[in-house]
PDB file of C-alpha atoms in Angstrom:
ATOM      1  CA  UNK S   1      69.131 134.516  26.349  1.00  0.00           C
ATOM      2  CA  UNK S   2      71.079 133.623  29.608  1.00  0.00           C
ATOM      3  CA  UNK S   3      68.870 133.277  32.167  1.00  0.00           C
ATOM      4  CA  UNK S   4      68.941 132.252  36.434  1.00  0.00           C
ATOM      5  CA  UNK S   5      65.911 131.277  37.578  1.00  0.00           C
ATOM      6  CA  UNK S   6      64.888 132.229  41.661  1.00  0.00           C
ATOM      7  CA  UNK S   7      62.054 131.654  43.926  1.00  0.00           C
ATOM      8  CA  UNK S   8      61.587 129.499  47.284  1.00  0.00           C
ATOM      9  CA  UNK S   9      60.460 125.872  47.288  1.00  0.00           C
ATOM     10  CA  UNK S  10      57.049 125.387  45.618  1.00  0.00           C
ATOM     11  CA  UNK S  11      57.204 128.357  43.478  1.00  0.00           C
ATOM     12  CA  UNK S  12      56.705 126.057  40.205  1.00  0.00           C
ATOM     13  CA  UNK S  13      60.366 126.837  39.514  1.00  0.00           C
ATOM     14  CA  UNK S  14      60.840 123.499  37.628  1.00  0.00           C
ATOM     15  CA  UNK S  15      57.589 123.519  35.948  1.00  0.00           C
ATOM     16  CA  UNK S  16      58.391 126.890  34.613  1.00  0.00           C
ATOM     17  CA  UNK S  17      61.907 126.547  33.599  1.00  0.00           C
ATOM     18  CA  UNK S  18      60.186 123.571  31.328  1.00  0.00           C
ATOM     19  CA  UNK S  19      57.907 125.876  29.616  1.00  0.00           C
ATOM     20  CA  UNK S  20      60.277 128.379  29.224  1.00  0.00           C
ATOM     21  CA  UNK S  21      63.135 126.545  28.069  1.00  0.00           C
ATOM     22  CA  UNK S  22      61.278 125.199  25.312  1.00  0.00           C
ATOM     23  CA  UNK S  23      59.308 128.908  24.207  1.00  0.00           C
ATOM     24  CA  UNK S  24      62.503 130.103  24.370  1.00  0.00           C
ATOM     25  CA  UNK S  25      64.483 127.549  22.324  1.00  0.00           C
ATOM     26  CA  UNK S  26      67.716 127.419  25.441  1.00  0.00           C
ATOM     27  CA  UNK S  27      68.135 124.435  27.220  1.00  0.00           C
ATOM     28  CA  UNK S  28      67.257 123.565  30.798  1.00  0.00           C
ATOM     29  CA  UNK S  29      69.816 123.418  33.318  1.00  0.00           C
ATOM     30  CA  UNK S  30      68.919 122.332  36.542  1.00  0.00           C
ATOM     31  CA  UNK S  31      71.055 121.605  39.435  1.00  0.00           C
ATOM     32  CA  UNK S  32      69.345 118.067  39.830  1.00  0.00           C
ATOM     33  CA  UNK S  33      69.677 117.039  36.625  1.00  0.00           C
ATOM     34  CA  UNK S  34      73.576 118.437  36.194  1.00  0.00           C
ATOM     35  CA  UNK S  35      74.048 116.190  39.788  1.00  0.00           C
ATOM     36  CA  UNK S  36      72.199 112.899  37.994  1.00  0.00           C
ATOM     37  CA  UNK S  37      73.902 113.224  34.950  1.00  0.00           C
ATOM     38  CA  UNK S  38      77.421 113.320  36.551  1.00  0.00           C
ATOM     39  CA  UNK S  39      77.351 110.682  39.041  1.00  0.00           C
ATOM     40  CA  UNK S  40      75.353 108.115  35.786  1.00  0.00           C
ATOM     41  CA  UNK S  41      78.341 108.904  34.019  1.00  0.00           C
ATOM     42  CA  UNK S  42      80.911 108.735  36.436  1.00  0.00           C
ATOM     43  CA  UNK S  43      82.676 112.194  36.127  1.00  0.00           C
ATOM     44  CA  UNK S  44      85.162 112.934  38.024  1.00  0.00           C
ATOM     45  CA  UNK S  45      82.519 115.888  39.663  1.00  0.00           C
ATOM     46  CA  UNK S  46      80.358 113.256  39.910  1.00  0.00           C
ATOM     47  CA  UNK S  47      82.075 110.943  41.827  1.00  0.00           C
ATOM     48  CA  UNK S  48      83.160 113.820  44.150  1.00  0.00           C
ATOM     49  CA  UNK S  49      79.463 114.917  44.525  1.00  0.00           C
ATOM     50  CA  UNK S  50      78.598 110.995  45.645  1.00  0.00           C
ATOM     51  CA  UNK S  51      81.178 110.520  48.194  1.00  0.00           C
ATOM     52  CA  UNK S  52      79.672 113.760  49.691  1.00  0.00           C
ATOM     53  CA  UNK S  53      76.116 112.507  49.088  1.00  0.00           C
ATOM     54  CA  UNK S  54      76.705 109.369  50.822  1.00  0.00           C
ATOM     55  CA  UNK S  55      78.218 110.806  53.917  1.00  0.00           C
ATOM     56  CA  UNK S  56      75.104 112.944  54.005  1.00  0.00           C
ATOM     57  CA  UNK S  57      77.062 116.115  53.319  1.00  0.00           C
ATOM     58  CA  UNK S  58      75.977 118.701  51.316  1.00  0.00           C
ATOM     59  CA  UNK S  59      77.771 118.904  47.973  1.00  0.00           C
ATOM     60  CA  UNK S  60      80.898 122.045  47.939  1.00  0.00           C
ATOM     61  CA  UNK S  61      80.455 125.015  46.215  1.00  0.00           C
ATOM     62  CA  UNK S  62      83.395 124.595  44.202  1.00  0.00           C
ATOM     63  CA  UNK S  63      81.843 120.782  43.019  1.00  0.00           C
ATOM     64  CA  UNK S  64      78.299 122.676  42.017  1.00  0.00           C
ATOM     65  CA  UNK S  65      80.046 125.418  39.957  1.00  0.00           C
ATOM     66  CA  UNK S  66      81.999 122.823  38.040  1.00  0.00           C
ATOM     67  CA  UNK S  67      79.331 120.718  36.757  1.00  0.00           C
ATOM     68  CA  UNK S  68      77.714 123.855  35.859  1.00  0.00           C
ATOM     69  CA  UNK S  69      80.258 125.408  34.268  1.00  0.00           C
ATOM     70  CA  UNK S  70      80.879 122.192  32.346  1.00  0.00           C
ATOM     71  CA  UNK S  71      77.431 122.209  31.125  1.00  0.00           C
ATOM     72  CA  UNK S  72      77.069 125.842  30.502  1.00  0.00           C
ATOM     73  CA  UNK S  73      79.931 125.540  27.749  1.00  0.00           C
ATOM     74  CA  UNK S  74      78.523 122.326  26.197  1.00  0.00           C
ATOM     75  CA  UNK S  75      77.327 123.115  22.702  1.00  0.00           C
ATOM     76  CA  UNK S  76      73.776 123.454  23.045  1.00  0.00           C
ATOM     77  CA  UNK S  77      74.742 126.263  25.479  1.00  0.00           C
ATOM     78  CA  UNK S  78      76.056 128.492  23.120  1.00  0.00           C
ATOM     79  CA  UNK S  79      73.451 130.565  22.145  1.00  0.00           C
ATOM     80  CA  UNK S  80      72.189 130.852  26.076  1.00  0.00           C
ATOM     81  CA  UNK S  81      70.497 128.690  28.930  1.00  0.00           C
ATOM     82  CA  UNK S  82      67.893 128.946  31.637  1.00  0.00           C
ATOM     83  CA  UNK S  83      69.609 127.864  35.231  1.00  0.00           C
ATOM     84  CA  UNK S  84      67.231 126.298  37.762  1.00  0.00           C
ATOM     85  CA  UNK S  85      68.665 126.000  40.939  1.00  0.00           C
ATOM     86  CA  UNK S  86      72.479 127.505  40.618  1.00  0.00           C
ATOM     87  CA  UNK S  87      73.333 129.650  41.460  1.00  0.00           C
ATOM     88  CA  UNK S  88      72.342 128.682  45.232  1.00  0.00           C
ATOM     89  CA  UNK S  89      74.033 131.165  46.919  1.00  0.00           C
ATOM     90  CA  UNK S  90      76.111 134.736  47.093  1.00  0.00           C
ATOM     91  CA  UNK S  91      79.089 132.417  46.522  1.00  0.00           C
ATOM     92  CA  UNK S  92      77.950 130.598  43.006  1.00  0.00           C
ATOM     93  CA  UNK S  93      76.578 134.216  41.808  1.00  0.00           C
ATOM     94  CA  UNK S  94      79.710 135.557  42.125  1.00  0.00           C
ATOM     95  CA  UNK S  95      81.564 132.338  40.864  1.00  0.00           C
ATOM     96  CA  UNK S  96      79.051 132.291  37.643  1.00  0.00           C
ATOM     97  CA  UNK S  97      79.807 135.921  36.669  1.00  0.00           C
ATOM     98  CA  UNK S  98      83.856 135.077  36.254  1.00  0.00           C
ATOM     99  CA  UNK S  99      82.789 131.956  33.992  1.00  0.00           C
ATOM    100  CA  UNK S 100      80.439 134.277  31.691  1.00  0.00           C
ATOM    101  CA  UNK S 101      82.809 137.153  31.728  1.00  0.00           C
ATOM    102  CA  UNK S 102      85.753 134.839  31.287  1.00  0.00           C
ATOM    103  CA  UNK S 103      83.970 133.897  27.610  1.00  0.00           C
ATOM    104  CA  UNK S 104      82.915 137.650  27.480  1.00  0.00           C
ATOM    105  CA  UNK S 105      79.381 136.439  28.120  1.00  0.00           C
ATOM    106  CA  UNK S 106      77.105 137.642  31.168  1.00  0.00           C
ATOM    107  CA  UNK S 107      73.227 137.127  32.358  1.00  0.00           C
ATOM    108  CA  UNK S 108      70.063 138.798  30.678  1.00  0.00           C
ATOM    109  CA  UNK S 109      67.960 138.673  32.502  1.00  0.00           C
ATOM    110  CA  UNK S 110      67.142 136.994  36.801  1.00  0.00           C
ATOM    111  CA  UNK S 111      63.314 136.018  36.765  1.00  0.00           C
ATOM    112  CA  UNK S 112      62.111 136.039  40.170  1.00  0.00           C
ATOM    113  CA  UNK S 113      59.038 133.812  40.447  1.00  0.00           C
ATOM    114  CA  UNK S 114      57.599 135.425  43.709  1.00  0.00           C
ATOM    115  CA  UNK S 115      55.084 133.508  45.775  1.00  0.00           C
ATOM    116  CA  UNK S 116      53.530 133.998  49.329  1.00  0.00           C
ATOM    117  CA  UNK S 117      54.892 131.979  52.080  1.00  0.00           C
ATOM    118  CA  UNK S 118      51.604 130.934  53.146  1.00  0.00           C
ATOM    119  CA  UNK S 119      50.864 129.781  49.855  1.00  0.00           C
ATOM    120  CA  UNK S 120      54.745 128.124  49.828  1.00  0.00           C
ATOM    121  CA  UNK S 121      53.042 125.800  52.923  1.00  0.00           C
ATOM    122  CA  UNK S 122      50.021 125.012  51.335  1.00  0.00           C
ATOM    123  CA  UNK S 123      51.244 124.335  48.228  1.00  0.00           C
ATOM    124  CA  UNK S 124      53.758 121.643  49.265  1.00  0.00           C
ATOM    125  CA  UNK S 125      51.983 120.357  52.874  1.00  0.00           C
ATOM    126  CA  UNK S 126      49.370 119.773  50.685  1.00  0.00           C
ATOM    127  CA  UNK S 127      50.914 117.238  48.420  1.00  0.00           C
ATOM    128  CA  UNK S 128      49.887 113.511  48.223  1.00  0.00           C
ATOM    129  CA  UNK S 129      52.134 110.861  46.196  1.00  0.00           C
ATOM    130  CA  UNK S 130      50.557 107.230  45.536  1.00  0.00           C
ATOM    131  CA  UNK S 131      52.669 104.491  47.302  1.00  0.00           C
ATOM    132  CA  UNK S 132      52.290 102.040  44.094  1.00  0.00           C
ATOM    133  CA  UNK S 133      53.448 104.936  42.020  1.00  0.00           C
ATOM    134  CA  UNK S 134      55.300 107.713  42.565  1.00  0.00           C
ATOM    135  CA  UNK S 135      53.795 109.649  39.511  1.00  0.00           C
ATOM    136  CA  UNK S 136      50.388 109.423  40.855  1.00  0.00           C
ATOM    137  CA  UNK S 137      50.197 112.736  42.541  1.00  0.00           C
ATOM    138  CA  UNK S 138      47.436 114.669  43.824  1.00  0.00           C
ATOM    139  CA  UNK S 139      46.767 117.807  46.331  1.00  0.00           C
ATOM    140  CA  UNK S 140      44.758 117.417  49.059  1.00  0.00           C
ATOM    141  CA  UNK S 141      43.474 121.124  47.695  1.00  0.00           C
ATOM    142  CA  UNK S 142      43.917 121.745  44.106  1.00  0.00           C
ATOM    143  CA  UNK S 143      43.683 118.144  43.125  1.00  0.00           C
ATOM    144  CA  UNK S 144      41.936 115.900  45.599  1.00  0.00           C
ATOM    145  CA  UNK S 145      41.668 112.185  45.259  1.00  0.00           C
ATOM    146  CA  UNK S 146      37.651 111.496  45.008  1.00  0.00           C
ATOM    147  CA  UNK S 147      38.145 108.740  47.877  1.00  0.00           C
ATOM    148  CA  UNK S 148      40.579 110.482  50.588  1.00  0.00           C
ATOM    149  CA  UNK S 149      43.600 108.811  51.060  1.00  0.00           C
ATOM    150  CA  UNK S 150      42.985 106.502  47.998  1.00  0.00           C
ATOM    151  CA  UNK S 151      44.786 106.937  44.004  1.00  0.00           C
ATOM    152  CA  UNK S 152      42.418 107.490  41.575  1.00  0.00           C
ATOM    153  CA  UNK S 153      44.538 105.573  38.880  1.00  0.00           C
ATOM    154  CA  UNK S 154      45.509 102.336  41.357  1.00  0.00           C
ATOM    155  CA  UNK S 155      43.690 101.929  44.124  1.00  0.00           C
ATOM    156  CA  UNK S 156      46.593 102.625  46.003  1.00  0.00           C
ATOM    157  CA  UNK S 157      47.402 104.090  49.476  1.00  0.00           C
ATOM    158  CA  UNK S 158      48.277 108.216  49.439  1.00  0.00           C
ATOM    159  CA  UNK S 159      50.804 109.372  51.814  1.00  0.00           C
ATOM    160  CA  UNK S 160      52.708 112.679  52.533  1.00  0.00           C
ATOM    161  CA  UNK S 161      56.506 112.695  51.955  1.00  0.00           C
ATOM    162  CA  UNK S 162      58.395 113.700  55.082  1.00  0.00           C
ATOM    163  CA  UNK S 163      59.607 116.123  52.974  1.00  0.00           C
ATOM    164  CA  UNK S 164      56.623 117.815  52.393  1.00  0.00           C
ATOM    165  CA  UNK S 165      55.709 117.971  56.305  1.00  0.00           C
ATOM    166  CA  UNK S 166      54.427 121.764  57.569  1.00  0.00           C
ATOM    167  CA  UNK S 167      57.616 121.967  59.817  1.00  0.00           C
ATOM    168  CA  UNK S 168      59.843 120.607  56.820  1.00  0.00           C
ATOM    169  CA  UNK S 169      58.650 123.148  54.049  1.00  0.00           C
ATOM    170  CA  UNK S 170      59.053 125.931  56.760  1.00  0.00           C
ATOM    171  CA  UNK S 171      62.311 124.728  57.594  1.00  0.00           C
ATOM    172  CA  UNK S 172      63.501 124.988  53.749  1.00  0.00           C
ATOM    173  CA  UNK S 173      62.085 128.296  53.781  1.00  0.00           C
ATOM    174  CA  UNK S 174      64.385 129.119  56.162  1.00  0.00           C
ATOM    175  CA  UNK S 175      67.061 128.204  54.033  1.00  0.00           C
ATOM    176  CA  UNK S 176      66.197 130.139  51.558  1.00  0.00           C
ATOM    177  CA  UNK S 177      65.714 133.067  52.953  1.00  0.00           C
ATOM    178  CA  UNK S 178      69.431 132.817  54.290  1.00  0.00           C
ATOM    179  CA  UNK S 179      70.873 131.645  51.435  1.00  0.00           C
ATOM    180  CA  UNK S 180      69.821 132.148  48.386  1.00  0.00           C
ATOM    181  CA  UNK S 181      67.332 134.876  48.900  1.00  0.00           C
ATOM    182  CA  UNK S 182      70.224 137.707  48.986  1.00  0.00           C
ATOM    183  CA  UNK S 183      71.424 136.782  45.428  1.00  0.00           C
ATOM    184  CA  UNK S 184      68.105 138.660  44.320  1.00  0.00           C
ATOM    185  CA  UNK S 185      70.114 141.581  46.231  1.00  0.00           C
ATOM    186  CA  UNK S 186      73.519 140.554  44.213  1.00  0.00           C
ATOM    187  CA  UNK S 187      71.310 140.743  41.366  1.00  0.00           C
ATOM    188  CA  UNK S 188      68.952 143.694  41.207  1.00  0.00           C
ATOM    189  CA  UNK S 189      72.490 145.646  42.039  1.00  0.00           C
ATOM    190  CA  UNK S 190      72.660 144.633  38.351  1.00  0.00           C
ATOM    191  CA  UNK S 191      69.975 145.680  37.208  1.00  0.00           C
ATOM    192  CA  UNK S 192      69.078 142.456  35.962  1.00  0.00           C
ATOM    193  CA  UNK S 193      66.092 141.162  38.139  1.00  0.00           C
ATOM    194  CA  UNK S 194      62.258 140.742  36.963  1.00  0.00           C
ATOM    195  CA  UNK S 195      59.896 139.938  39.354  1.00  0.00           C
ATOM    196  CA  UNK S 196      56.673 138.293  38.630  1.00  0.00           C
ATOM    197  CA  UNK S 197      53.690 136.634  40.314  1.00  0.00           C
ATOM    198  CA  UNK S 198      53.953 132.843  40.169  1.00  0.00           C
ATOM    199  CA  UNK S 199      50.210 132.746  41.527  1.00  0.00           C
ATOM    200  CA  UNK S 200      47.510 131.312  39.739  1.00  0.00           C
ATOM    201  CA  UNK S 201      47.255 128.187  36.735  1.00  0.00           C
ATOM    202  CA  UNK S 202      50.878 127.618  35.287  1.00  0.00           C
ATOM    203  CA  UNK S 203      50.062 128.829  31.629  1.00  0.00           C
ATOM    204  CA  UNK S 204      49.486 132.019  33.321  1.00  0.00           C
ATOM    205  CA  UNK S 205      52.379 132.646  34.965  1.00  0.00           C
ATOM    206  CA  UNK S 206      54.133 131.280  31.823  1.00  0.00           C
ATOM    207  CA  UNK S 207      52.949 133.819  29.887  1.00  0.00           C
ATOM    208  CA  UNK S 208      52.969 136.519  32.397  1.00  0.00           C
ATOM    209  CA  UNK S 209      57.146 135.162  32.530  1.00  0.00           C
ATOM    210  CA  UNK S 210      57.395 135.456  28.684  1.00  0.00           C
ATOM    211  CA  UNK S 211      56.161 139.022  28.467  1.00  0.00           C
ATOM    212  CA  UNK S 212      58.745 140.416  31.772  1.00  0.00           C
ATOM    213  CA  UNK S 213      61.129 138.492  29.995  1.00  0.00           C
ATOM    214  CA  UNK S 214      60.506 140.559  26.556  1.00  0.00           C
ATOM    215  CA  UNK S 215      60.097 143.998  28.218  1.00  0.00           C
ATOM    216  CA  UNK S 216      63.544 143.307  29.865  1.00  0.00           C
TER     217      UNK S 216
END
């Protein structure tokens, strides 16, 4: 299956596309990872996404749907792929359906991991990462710490990334609702999109993804 993968920050997009991924026997393609992997290696992409990174300019379209295009036609591609984070907007939608058609190839399916805003806020506002280790995370909610402010696993401090600020989260929203959100649009004109809920514990919403994904 060729899959894109939608929904606003906090949505469990990543965490998803994991599970997925590997149920579904496709690899993973995320926009972060295609990004990391081209700058380690010192692509020519990659060193045109840097110089852009390092001005603190957002990375060109036509940069984006390169990598990904490069990594869509890699090997372990061939028999499909689940795309996390490209396309981004109306203008790597578009740019992705000349690629596939070009190989006489096109999407089956746009799973649409739908969340409340509210919950978008609380989800991310709530997050608290471990200054001695960034893989100590917990959720002042879902997963507090049993001392506030304090790791459970070091002892150390708990902080909230800037990122992950009220106004920040609500600022991203923003930005998704102005670009990306309308390539659900692009897409259900295509008859392609599946909505689910992305509420509740992630096996859940795995499963609930699995069986949209079969009916479509």
């Amino acid at each position: 299956m060729r899959i894109v993968l939608v929904g606003p920050p906090g949505a469990g997009k990543g965490t998803q596309a994991a599970y997925l991924a590997k149920n579904l026997a496709i690899p993973h393609i995320s926009t972060g990872d295609l990004f990391r992997a081209n700058i380690s290696q010192g692509t020519p992409l990659g060193q045109k996404a840097q110089e852009f990174m390092r001005a603190g300019q957002l990375v060109p379209d036509e940069v984006t749907i390169g990598m990904a295009k490069d990594r869509m036609q890699q090997a372990d591609a061939a028999g499909g792929f689940l795309l996390d984070g490209f396309p981004r907007n109306l203008a790597q939608a578009e740019a992705l359906d000349g690629i596939l058609k070009a190989d006489g190839l096109k999407l089956d399916a746009v799973l649409d991991l739908e969340v409340p805003e509210d919950e978008v806020v609380k989800r991310i506002a709530g997050r608290r990462i471990c200054r001695n280790e960034s893989s100590h995370v917990f959720h002042a909610i879902y997963n507090p710490p049993k001392t506030e402010g304090v790791c459970d696993a070091c002892g150390g401090e708990l902080y909230q990334r800037e990122d992950d600020s009220e106004e920040t989260v609500r600022k991203r929203l923003e930005v998704y609702h102005s670009e990306t959100e309308p390539i659900i649009d692009y897409y259900k004109a295509q008859g392609l999109v599946v909505t689910i809920s992305a509420l509740g514990k992630v096996a859940e919403v795995t499963q609930r993804a699995m069986a949209a994904l079969d009916r479509d």
